[in-house]
PDB file of N, CA and C in Angstrom:
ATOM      1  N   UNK A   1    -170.784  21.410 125.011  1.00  0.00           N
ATOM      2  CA  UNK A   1    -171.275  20.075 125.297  1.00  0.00           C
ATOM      3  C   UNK A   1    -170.611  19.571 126.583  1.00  0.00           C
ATOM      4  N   UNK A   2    -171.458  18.984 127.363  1.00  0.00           N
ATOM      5  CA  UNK A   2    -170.942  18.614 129.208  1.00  0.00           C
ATOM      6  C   UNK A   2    -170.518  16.839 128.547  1.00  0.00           C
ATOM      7  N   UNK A   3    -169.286  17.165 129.175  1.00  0.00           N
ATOM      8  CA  UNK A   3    -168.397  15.524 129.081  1.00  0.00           C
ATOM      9  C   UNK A   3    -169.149  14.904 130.177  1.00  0.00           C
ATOM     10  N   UNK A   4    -169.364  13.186 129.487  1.00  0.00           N
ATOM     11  CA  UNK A   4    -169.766  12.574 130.427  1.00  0.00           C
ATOM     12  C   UNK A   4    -168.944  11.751 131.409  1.00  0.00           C
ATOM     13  N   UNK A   5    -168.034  12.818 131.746  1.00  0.00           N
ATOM     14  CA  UNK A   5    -167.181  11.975 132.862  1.00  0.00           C
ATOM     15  C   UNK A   5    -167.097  13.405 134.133  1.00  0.00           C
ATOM     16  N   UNK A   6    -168.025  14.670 133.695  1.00  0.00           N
ATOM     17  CA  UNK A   6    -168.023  16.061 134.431  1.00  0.00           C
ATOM     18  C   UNK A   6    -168.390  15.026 135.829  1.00  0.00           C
ATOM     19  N   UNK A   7    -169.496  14.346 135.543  1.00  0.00           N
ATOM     20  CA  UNK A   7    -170.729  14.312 136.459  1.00  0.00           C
ATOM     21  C   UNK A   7    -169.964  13.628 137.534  1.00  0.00           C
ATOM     22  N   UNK A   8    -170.441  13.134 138.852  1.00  0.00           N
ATOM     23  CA  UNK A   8    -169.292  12.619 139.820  1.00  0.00           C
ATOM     24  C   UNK A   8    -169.829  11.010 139.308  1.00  0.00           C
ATOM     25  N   UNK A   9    -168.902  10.068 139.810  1.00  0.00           N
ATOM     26  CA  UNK A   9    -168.686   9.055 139.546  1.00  0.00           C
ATOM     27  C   UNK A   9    -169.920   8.232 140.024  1.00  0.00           C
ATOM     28  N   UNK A  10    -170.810   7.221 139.174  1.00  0.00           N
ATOM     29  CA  UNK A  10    -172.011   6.941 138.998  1.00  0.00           C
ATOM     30  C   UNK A  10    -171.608   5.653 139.034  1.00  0.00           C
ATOM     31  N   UNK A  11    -171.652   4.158 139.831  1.00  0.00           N
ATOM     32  CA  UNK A  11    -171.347   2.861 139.864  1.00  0.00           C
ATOM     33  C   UNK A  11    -172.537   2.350 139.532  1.00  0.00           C
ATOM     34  N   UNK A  12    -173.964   3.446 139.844  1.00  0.00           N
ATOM     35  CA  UNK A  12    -175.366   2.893 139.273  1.00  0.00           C
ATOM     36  C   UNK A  12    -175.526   2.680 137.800  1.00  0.00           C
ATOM     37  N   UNK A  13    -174.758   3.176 137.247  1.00  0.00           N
ATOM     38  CA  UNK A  13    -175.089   3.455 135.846  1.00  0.00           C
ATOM     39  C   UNK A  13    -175.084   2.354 134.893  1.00  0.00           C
ATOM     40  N   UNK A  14    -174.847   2.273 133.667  1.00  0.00           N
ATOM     41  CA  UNK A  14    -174.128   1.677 132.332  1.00  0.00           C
ATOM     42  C   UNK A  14    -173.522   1.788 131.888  1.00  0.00           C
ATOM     43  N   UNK A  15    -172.719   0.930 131.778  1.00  0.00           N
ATOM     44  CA  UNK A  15    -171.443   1.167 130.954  1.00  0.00           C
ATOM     45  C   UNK A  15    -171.987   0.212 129.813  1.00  0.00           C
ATOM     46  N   UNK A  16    -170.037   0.824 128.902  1.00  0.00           N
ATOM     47  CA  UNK A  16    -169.865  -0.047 127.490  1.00  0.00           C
ATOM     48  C   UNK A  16    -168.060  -0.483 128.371  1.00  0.00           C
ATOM     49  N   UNK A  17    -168.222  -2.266 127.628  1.00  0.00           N
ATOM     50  CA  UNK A  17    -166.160  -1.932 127.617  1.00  0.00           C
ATOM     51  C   UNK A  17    -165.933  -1.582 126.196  1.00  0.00           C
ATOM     52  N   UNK A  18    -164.693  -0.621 125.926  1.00  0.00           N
ATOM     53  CA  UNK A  18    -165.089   0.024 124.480  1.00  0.00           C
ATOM     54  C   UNK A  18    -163.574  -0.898 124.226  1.00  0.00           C
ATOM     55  N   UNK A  19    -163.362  -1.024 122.931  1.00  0.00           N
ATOM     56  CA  UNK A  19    -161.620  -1.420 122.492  1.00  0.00           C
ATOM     57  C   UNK A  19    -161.428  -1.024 121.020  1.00  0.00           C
ATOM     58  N   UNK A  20    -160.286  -0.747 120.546  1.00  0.00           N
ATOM     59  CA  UNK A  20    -159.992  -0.441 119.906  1.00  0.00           C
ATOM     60  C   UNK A  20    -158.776  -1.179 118.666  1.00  0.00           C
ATOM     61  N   UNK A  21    -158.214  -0.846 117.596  1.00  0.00           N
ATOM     62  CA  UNK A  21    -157.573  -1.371 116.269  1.00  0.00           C
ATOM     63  C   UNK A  21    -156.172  -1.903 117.389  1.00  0.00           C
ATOM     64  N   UNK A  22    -156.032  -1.545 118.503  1.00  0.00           N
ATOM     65  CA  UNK A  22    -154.354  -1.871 119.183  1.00  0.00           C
ATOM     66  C   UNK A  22    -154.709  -2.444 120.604  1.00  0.00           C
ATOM     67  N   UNK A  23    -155.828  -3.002 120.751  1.00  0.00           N
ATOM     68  CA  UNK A  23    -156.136  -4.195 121.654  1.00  0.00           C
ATOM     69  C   UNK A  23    -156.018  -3.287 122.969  1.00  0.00           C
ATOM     70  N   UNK A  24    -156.607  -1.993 123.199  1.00  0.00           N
ATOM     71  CA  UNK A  24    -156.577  -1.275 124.435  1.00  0.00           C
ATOM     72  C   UNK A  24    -157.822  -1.222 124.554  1.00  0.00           C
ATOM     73  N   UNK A  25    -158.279  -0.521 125.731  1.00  0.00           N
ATOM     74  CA  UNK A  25    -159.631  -1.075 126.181  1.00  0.00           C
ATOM     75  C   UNK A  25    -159.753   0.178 127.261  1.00  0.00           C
ATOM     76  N   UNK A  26    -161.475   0.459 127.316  1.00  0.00           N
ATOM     77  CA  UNK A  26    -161.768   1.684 128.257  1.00  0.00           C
ATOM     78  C   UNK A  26    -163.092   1.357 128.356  1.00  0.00           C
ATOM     79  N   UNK A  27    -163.326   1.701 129.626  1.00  0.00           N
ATOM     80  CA  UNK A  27    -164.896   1.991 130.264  1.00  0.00           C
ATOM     81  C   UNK A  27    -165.103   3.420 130.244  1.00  0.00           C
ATOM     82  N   UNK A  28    -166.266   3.033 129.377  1.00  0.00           N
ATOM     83  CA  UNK A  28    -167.333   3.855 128.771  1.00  0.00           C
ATOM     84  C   UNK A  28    -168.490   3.832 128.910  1.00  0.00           C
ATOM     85  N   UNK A  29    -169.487   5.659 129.080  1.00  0.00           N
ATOM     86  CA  UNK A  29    -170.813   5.501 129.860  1.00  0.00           C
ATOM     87  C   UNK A  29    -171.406   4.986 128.834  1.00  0.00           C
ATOM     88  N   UNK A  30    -172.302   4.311 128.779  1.00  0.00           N
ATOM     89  CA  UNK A  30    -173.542   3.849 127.567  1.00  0.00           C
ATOM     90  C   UNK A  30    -173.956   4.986 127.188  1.00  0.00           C
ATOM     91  N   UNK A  31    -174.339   5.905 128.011  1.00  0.00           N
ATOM     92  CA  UNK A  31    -175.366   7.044 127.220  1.00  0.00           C
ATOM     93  C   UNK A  31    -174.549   8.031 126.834  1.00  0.00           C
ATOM     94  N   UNK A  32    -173.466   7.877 126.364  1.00  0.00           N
ATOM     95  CA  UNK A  32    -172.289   8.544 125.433  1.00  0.00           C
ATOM     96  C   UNK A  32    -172.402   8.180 124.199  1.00  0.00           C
ATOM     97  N   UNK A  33    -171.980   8.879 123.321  1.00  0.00           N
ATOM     98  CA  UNK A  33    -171.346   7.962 121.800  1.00  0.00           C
ATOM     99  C   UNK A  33    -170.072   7.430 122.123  1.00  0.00           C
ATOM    100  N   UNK A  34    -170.227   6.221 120.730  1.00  0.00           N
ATOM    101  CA  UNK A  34    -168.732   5.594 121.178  1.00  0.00           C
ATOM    102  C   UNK A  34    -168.040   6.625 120.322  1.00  0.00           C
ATOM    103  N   UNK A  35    -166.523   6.868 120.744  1.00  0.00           N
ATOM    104  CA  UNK A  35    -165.634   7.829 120.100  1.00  0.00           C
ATOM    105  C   UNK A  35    -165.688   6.520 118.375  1.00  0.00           C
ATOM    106  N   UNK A  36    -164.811   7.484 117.621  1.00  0.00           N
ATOM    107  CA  UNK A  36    -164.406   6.971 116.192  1.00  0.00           C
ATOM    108  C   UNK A  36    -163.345   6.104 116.824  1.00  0.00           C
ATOM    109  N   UNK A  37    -162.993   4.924 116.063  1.00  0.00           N
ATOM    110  CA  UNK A  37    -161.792   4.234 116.143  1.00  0.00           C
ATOM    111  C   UNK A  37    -162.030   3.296 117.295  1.00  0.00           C
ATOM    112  N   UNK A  38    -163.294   3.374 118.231  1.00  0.00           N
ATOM    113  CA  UNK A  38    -163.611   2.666 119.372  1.00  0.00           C
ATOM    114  C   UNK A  38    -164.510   1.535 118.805  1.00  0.00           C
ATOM    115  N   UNK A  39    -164.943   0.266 119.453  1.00  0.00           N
ATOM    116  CA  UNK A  39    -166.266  -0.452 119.343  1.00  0.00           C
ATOM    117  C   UNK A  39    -166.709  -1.014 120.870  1.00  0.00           C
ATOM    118  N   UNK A  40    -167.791  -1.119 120.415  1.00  0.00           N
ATOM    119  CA  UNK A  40    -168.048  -1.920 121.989  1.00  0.00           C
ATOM    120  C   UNK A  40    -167.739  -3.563 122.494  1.00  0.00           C
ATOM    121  N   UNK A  41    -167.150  -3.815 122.583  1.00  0.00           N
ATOM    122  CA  UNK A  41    -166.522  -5.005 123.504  1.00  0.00           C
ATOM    123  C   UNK A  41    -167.327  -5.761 124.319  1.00  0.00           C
ATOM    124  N   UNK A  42    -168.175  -4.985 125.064  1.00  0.00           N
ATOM    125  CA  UNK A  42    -169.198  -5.774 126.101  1.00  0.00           C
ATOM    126  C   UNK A  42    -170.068  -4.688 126.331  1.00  0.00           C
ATOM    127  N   UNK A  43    -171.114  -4.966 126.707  1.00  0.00           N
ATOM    128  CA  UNK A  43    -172.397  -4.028 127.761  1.00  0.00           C
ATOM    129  C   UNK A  43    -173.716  -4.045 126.354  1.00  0.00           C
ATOM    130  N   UNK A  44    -174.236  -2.690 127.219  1.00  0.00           N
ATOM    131  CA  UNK A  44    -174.376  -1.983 128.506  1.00  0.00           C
ATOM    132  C   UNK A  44    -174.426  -2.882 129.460  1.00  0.00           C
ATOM    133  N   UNK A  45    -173.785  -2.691 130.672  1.00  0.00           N
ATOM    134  CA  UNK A  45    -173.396  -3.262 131.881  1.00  0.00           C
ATOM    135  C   UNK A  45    -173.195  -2.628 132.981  1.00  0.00           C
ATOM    136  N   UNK A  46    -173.350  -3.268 134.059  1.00  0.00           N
ATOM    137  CA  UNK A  46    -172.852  -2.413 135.461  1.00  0.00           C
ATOM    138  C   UNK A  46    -171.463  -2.239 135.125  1.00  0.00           C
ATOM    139  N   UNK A  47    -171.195  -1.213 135.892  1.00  0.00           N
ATOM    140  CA  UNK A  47    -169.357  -0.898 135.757  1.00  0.00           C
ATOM    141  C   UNK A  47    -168.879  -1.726 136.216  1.00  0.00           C
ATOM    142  N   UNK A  48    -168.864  -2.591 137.339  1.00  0.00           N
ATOM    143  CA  UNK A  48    -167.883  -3.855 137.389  1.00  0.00           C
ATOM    144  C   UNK A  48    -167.926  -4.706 137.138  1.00  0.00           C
ATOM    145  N   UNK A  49    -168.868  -5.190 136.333  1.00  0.00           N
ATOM    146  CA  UNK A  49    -168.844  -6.598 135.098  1.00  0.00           C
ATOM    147  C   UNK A  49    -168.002  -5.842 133.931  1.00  0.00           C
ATOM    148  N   UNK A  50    -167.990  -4.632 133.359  1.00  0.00           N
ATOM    149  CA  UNK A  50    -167.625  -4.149 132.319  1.00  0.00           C
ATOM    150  C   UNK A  50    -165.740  -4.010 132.516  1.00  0.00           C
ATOM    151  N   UNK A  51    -165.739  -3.641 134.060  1.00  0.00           N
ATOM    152  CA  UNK A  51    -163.712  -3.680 134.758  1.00  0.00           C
ATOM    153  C   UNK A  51    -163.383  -4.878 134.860  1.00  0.00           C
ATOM    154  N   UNK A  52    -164.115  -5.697 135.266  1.00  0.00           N
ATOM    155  CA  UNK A  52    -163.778  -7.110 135.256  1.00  0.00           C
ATOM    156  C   UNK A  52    -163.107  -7.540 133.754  1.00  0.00           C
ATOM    157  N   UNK A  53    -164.761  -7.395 132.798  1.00  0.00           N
ATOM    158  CA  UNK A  53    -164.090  -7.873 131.293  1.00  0.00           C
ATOM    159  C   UNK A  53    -162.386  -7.102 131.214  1.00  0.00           C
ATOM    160  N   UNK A  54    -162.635  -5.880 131.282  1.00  0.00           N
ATOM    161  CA  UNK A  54    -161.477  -5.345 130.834  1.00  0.00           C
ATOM    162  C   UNK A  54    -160.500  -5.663 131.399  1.00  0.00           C
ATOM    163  N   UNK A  55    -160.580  -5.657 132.770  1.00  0.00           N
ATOM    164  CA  UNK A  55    -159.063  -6.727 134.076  1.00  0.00           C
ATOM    165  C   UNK A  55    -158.746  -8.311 133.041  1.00  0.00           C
ATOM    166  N   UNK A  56    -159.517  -8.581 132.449  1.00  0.00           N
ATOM    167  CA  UNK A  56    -159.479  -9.952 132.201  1.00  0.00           C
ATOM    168  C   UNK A  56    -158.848 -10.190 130.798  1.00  0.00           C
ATOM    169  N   UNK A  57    -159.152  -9.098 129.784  1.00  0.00           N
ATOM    170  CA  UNK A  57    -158.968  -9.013 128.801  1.00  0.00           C
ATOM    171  C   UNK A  57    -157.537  -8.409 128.572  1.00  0.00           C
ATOM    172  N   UNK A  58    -156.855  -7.218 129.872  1.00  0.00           N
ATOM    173  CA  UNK A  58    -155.846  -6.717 129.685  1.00  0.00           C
ATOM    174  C   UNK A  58    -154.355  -8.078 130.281  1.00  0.00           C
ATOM    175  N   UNK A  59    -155.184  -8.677 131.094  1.00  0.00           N
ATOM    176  CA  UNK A  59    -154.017 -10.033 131.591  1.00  0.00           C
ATOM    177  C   UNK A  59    -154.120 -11.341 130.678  1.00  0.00           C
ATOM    178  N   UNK A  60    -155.008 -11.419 129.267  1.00  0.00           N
ATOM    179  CA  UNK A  60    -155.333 -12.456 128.631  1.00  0.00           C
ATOM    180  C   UNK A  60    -153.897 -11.861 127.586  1.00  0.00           C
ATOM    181  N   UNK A  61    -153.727 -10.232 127.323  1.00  0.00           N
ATOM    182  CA  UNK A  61    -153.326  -9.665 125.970  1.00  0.00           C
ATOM    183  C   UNK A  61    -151.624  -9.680 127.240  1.00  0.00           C
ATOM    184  N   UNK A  62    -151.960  -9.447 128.018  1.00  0.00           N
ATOM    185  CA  UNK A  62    -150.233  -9.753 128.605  1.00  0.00           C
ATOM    186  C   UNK A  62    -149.694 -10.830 128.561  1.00  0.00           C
ATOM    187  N   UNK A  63    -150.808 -12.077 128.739  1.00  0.00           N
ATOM    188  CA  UNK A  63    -150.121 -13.460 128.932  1.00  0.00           C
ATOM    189  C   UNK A  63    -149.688 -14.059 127.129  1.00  0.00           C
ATOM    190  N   UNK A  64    -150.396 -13.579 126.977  1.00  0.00           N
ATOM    191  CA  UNK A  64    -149.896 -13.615 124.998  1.00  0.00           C
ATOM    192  C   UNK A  64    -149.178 -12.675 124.656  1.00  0.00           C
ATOM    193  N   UNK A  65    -148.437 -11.780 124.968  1.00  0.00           N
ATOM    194  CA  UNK A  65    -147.264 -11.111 124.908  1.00  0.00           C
ATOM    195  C   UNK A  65    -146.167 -12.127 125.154  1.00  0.00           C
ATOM    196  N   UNK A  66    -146.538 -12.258 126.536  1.00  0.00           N
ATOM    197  CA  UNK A  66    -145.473 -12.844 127.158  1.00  0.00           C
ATOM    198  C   UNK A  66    -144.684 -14.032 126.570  1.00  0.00           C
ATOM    199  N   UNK A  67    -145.824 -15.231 126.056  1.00  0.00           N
ATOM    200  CA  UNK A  67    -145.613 -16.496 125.341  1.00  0.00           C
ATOM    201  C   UNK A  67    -145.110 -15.840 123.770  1.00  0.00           C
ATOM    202  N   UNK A  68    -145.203 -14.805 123.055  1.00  0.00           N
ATOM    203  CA  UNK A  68    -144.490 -14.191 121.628  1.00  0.00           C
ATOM    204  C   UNK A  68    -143.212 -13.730 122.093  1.00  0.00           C
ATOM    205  N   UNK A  69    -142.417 -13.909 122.670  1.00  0.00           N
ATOM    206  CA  UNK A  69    -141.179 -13.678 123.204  1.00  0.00           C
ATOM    207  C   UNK A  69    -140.368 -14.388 122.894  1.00  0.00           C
TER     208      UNK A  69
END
């Protein structure tokens, strides 16, 4: 089975933002399955609405770290 990350890098495409049970987060092609233990978060989307969510979502889960201190 050809991984869908073989192919060269596609900005035309769709994505998913995928996240998971420990608040981590990955861009993912749409026309993939989501792995087990993943859900989708946002999309199908262009890839940089989908990096954005995730830029946004990874400095929302830092700034609430930060304030549990």
């Amino acid at each position: 089975m050809r991984s869908p990350f073989d192919a060269p890098a596609d900005t035309a495409g769709r994505f998913l933002a995928l996240v998971n049970d420990r608040h981590e987060y990955s861009l993912w092609p749409a026309k993939a399955d989501v792995p087990a233990g993943w859900s989708v978060a946002y999309g199908p989307a262009a890839r940089a609405d989908c990096l954005e969510l995730i830029e946004r979502s990874w400095a929302d889960d830092l700034i609430g770290a930060s304030h549990d201190r």
